[in-house]
Short mmCIF file of C-alpha atoms in Angstrom, two decimals:
data_model
loop_
_atom_site.label_atom_id
_atom_site.label_comp_id
_atom_site.label_asym_id
_atom_site.label_seq_id
_atom_site.Cartn_x
_atom_site.Cartn_y
_atom_site.Cartn_z
CA MET B 232 -6.68 -11.10 -7.55
CA SER B 233 -4.15 -8.73 -9.07
CA LEU B 234 -0.69 -9.85 -10.02
CA ASN B 235 2.02 -7.99 -8.13
CA ARG B 236 5.54 -8.35 -9.39
CA SER B 237 9.09 -7.49 -8.46
CA ARG B 238 10.10 -3.84 -8.77
CA ILE B 239 12.49 -2.27 -11.28
CA ARG B 240 14.44 0.66 -9.89
CA THR B 241 14.55 4.10 -11.47
CA THR B 242 15.62 7.00 -9.30
CA VAL B 243 15.65 10.76 -9.29
CA GLY B 244 18.73 12.68 -8.22
CA ALA B 245 19.19 13.11 -4.50
CA ALA B 246 19.56 16.86 -4.89
CA VAL B 247 16.12 17.12 -6.54
CA ALA B 248 14.45 15.12 -3.79
CA CYS B 249 16.12 17.09 -1.02
CA ALA B 250 15.25 20.43 -2.59
CA ALA B 251 11.63 19.38 -3.00
CA ALA B 252 11.50 18.26 0.63
CA ALA B 253 12.77 21.62 1.82
CA ALA B 254 10.31 23.47 -0.38
CA ALA B 255 7.42 21.35 0.87
CA GLY B 256 8.25 22.12 4.49
CA VAL B 257 6.94 18.74 5.62
CA LEU B 258 7.20 18.09 9.32
CA ALA B 259 7.37 14.43 10.34
CA PRO B 260 5.06 13.37 13.16
CA ALA B 261 6.24 11.73 16.35
CA PRO B 262 7.71 8.24 15.84
CA ALA B 263 5.17 5.50 15.24
CA SER B 264 4.58 3.39 18.32
CA ALA B 265 6.58 0.21 18.69
CA THR B 266 4.80 -3.08 18.22
CA SER B 267 4.48 -5.98 20.63
CA ALA B 268 3.63 -8.25 17.70
CA ALA B 269 5.99 -11.13 17.01
CA LEU B 270 8.49 -10.51 14.22
CA PRO B 271 9.14 -13.11 11.54
CA PRO B 272 11.48 -15.85 12.79
CA VAL B 273 15.01 -15.05 11.65
CA HIS B 274 16.92 -17.22 9.18
CA ALA B 275 13.70 -19.11 8.43
CA GLY B 276 12.61 -20.78 5.23
CA PHE B 277 10.74 -18.13 3.24
CA ASP B 278 8.48 -18.13 0.19
CA TYR B 279 7.34 -15.07 -1.76
CA GLN B 280 3.82 -15.75 -3.05
CA ILE B 281 2.48 -12.28 -3.91
CA GLY B 282 1.75 -13.39 -7.48
CA GLY B 283 -0.58 -16.19 -6.34
CA ALA B 284 -0.92 -18.49 -3.35
CA TYR B 285 0.05 -22.17 -3.45
CA THR B 286 1.02 -24.87 -0.94
CA PRO B 287 4.32 -23.73 0.62
CA PRO B 288 7.30 -25.99 -0.13
CA SER B 289 8.73 -28.16 2.62
CA GLY B 290 10.83 -26.24 5.11
CA VAL B 291 9.06 -22.91 4.62
CA GLN B 292 8.14 -21.14 7.86
CA VAL B 293 7.35 -17.66 6.57
CA VAL B 294 5.15 -16.71 3.59
CA SER B 295 4.23 -13.35 2.05
CA ARG B 296 0.90 -13.23 0.20
CA ASP B 297 -1.38 -10.56 -1.24
CA HIS B 298 -4.01 -9.16 1.12
CA SER B 299 -6.70 -10.69 -1.08
CA ALA B 300 -5.37 -14.19 -0.35
CA SER B 301 -5.69 -16.26 2.81
CA PRO B 302 -2.78 -16.98 5.17
CA ALA B 303 -0.94 -20.29 4.93
CA PRO B 304 -2.08 -22.43 7.88
CA GLY B 305 0.46 -22.94 10.63
CA LEU B 306 3.06 -20.52 9.22
CA TYR B 307 4.10 -16.93 9.88
CA ASN B 308 2.21 -14.90 7.28
CA ILE B 309 3.09 -11.47 5.88
CA CYS B 310 0.31 -9.53 4.16
CA TYR B 311 1.26 -7.63 0.99
CA VAL B 312 -0.39 -4.23 0.49
CA ASN B 313 0.40 -1.88 -2.40
CA ALA B 314 0.42 1.20 -0.18
CA PHE B 315 1.91 3.97 -2.33
CA GLN B 316 0.45 3.19 -5.76
CA THR B 317 -2.84 1.94 -7.13
CA GLN B 318 -3.25 -1.48 -8.63
CA LYS B 319 -2.80 -1.92 -12.37
CA ILE B 320 -4.97 0.04 -14.78
CA GLY B 321 -8.17 -1.90 -15.44
CA GLN B 322 -7.85 -4.12 -12.37
CA PRO B 323 -9.81 -3.86 -9.11
CA GLY B 324 -8.11 -1.18 -7.03
CA GLY B 325 -6.73 0.47 -10.17
CA PRO B 326 -6.81 4.23 -10.84
CA ALA B 327 -10.52 4.18 -11.72
CA ASP B 328 -11.32 2.99 -8.18
CA TRP B 329 -9.57 5.97 -6.56
CA PRO B 330 -10.80 9.57 -6.24
CA SER B 331 -8.98 11.68 -8.82
CA ASP B 332 -7.76 14.16 -6.23
CA LEU B 333 -5.82 11.38 -4.46
CA LEU B 334 -3.77 10.56 -7.57
CA LEU B 335 -0.52 12.40 -8.29
CA LYS B 336 -0.66 14.59 -11.40
CA ASN B 337 1.87 16.25 -13.65
CA ASP B 338 2.00 19.93 -14.57
CA ASP B 339 -0.61 19.35 -17.29
CA GLY B 340 -3.04 17.85 -14.78
CA ASP B 341 -2.63 14.30 -16.08
CA VAL B 342 -2.41 11.38 -13.65
CA ILE B 343 1.17 10.14 -13.34
CA ILE B 344 1.49 6.47 -14.20
CA ASP B 345 4.36 4.18 -13.22
CA THR B 346 4.59 2.64 -16.69
CA ASP B 347 6.68 -0.31 -15.46
CA TRP B 348 3.53 -1.59 -13.75
CA ASP B 349 0.68 0.48 -15.22
CA GLU B 350 -0.09 1.79 -11.74
CA ALA B 351 -1.06 5.35 -10.82
CA ILE B 352 0.95 6.99 -8.07
CA LEU B 353 -0.92 8.06 -4.95
CA ASP B 354 -0.60 11.73 -4.01
CA ILE B 355 0.75 11.79 -0.45
CA THR B 356 1.95 15.39 -0.61
CA THR B 357 -0.52 16.91 1.88
CA GLN B 358 -1.90 15.75 5.19
CA LYS B 359 -5.46 15.85 3.91
CA LYS B 360 -4.58 13.65 0.95
CA ARG B 361 -2.55 11.29 3.13
CA GLU B 362 -5.54 10.87 5.42
CA GLY B 363 -7.85 10.13 2.47
CA ILE B 364 -5.43 7.57 1.04
CA ALA B 365 -4.73 6.01 4.43
CA GLU B 366 -8.44 5.46 4.96
CA LYS B 367 -8.54 3.17 1.92
CA ILE B 368 -5.24 1.45 2.74
CA ASP B 369 -6.32 0.96 6.36
CA ALA B 370 -9.28 -1.04 5.06
CA GLN B 371 -6.80 -3.45 3.46
CA ILE B 372 -4.84 -3.60 6.71
CA ASP B 373 -8.10 -4.45 8.48
CA GLU B 374 -8.53 -7.28 5.99
CA CYS B 375 -5.03 -8.57 6.77
CA ALA B 376 -5.71 -8.55 10.51
CA ALA B 377 -9.15 -10.14 10.19
CA LYS B 378 -7.74 -13.00 8.12
CA GLY B 379 -5.06 -13.76 10.69
CA PHE B 380 -1.92 -12.45 9.02
CA ASN B 381 1.00 -11.70 11.35
CA ALA B 382 2.67 -8.77 9.61
CA LEU B 383 2.45 -6.20 6.81
CA GLU B 384 4.54 -5.63 3.69
CA LEU B 385 3.79 -2.06 2.61
CA ASP B 386 5.05 -1.91 -0.95
CA ASN B 387 6.42 1.03 -2.93
CA PHE B 388 7.80 3.02 0.01
CA ASP B 389 10.46 4.04 -2.54
CA THR B 390 8.05 5.54 -5.09
CA PHE B 391 9.47 8.99 -4.28
CA THR B 392 12.78 7.93 -5.87
CA ARG B 393 11.31 7.17 -9.30
CA ASP B 394 12.07 9.34 -12.31
CA VAL B 395 8.40 9.66 -13.26
CA VAL B 396 7.66 11.43 -9.95
CA GLU B 397 10.13 14.21 -10.82
CA GLY B 398 10.61 15.11 -7.15
CA ARG B 399 6.92 15.88 -6.50
CA ILE B 400 6.92 13.33 -3.66
CA THR B 401 9.77 13.62 -1.17
CA GLU B 402 11.24 11.25 1.36
CA GLU B 403 9.59 13.32 4.09
CA HIS B 404 6.18 12.83 2.47
CA ALA B 405 6.87 9.10 2.29
CA GLN B 406 8.00 8.83 5.90
CA THR B 407 5.15 10.93 7.26
CA TYR B 408 2.66 8.71 5.44
CA ILE B 409 4.24 5.37 6.32
CA ARG B 410 4.24 6.33 9.99
CA MET B 411 0.48 6.68 9.76
CA LEU B 412 0.18 3.20 8.27
CA SER B 413 2.66 1.51 10.61
CA ALA B 414 0.94 2.98 13.68
CA TYR B 415 -2.39 1.70 12.38
CA GLY B 416 -0.92 -1.74 11.68
CA HIS B 417 0.62 -1.92 15.12
CA GLY B 418 -2.77 -1.05 16.58
CA LYS B 419 -4.13 -4.12 14.79
CA GLY B 420 -1.45 -6.32 16.34
CA LEU B 421 0.62 -6.62 13.17
CA ALA B 422 4.37 -6.27 12.77
CA VAL B 423 5.30 -3.94 9.91
CA GLY B 424 8.08 -4.55 7.41
CA GLN B 425 10.08 -1.96 5.51
CA LYS B 426 9.97 -2.82 1.80
CA ASN B 427 13.20 -1.90 0.00
CA THR B 428 14.18 1.82 0.33
CA VAL B 429 17.59 1.19 1.84
CA GLU B 430 18.32 4.93 1.90
CA LEU B 431 15.76 5.29 4.71
CA ALA B 432 16.69 2.14 6.61
CA LYS B 433 18.45 4.21 9.28
CA ASN B 434 15.07 5.73 10.15
CA HIS B 435 13.18 2.45 10.41
CA ALA B 436 12.56 2.60 14.16
CA ALA B 437 11.24 6.16 14.00
CA ASN B 438 9.05 5.13 11.06
CA GLY B 439 7.60 2.19 12.99
CA LEU B 440 9.15 -0.42 10.69
CA ASP B 441 10.14 -3.59 12.48
CA PHE B 442 11.96 -5.73 9.91
CA ALA B 443 13.14 -5.52 6.30
CA ILE B 444 11.90 -7.12 3.10
CA ALA B 445 14.52 -6.32 0.47
CA GLU B 446 14.38 -7.15 -3.21
CA GLU B 447 17.61 -7.42 -5.18
CA CYS B 448 19.95 -6.25 -2.44
CA GLY B 449 22.42 -8.78 -3.82
CA ASN B 450 22.22 -7.38 -7.35
CA PRO B 451 25.83 -6.57 -8.35
CA GLU B 452 24.64 -3.09 -9.39
CA TYR B 453 23.45 -2.29 -5.84
CA HIS B 454 25.26 -4.43 -3.22
CA GLU B 455 22.87 -3.32 -0.47
CA CYS B 456 22.50 -6.47 1.63
CA ALA B 457 25.15 -5.37 4.11
CA ASP B 458 23.33 -2.06 4.58
CA TYR B 459 20.09 -3.81 5.53
CA VAL B 460 21.90 -6.11 7.96
CA ALA B 461 23.66 -3.11 9.49
CA GLU B 462 20.30 -1.48 10.30
CA PHE B 463 17.99 -4.43 10.90
CA GLY B 464 20.40 -7.10 12.12
CA ASP B 465 19.03 -10.58 11.42
CA ASN B 466 15.45 -9.27 11.08
CA ALA B 467 15.61 -9.21 7.29
CA ILE B 468 14.24 -11.14 4.32
CA PHE B 469 16.11 -11.02 1.00
CA ILE B 470 14.40 -11.77 -2.33
CA GLU B 471 16.50 -12.15 -5.47
CA TYR B 472 15.58 -12.66 -9.12
CA THR B 473 18.95 -13.50 -10.70
CA ASN B 474 21.65 -16.06 -10.01
CA ALA B 475 24.24 -13.32 -9.52
CA GLY B 476 22.06 -11.53 -6.98
CA MET B 477 21.32 -14.77 -5.20
CA LYS B 478 25.00 -15.59 -4.89
CA ASN B 479 25.68 -12.26 -3.17
CA ALA B 480 22.61 -12.40 -0.93
CA CYS B 481 23.53 -15.91 0.19
CA GLU B 482 26.63 -14.48 1.84
CA TYR B 483 24.14 -13.56 4.58
CA GLY B 484 22.13 -16.78 4.29
CA ASP B 485 23.35 -18.04 7.67
CA ARG B 486 21.69 -15.05 9.35
CA VAL B 487 18.64 -13.96 7.36
CA SER B 488 15.96 -15.48 5.12
CA VAL B 489 16.94 -15.61 1.44
CA VAL B 490 14.98 -16.86 -1.58
CA GLN B 491 15.27 -16.55 -5.35
CA ARG B 492 12.00 -16.22 -7.30
CA ASP B 493 11.04 -15.58 -10.90
CA HIS B 494 10.35 -11.94 -11.79
CA ASP B 495 6.61 -12.55 -12.14
CA VAL B 496 6.48 -14.35 -8.77
CA LEU B 497 4.39 -17.09 -10.37
CA PRO B 498 2.57 -19.81 -8.44
CA GLU B 499 4.25 -23.22 -8.40
CA GLY B 500 3.31 -25.26 -11.44
CA GLU B 501 3.06 -22.33 -13.86
CA ASP B 502 5.49 -22.06 -16.73
CA GLY B 503 8.41 -19.88 -15.68
CA TYR B 504 8.11 -20.57 -11.94
CA VAL B 505 11.44 -20.38 -10.12
CA ARG B 506 12.21 -20.87 -6.46
CA LYS B 507 15.71 -21.47 -5.14
CA THR B 508 17.31 -21.27 -1.69
CA CYS B 509 20.89 -20.84 -0.56
CA PRO B 510 23.16 -23.92 -0.64
#
């Protein structure tokens, strides 16, 4: 199983992204269909286990785990899928396991790598490529449904904001693609969470995204927790990695799920494991 870790933010300028979107002329499809699947219980004990599954601590009602893992018995389970990037170079699902034409390339024809995670970026810039990528991601969604997960966490929705992309992927590309995935997930009976990407939270209903999973919204550099609550109400899960972020996120701890984890999201018992909840 691959190790998935918390995300570090690097963003392109808004003007670059908007200009690229206009140039691409991307037309968003009709809104993804709403789901009848149950959403995660609000203000519930939550544990983030995408770095490795372990017995959930007492009081936990909701768990997020990698699609390669099994759900935690008796709990509400969210299935993590890396939907906008490959897995790490050299790991199963890494760039070598993807057709070259589905990987984003720079002007020299080289595959663009998110060096923070050694992951190649998937090229969602045309409908044909989106369909080819979605076919592989849908197979992971099938796995989530077959195992009995309740919901999806589609990671890296915000890849279009990263400096390394240089505006090649736009927010319209990202939304067009995620609507394909959310509609497919809903068809499998799964609720679909919006991962990060607060700048598109206002469009969550049109994008078929039913609840929020937000990392570092309490980080003093961002202060985004209020923005997620404004758009998703109590249907939000906040994950923090620092004490300062946790303090800010816990201002909403009487309404939403909040947890602090270590940056590597290690399984309990490993050196460096951290898990804290609001007072």
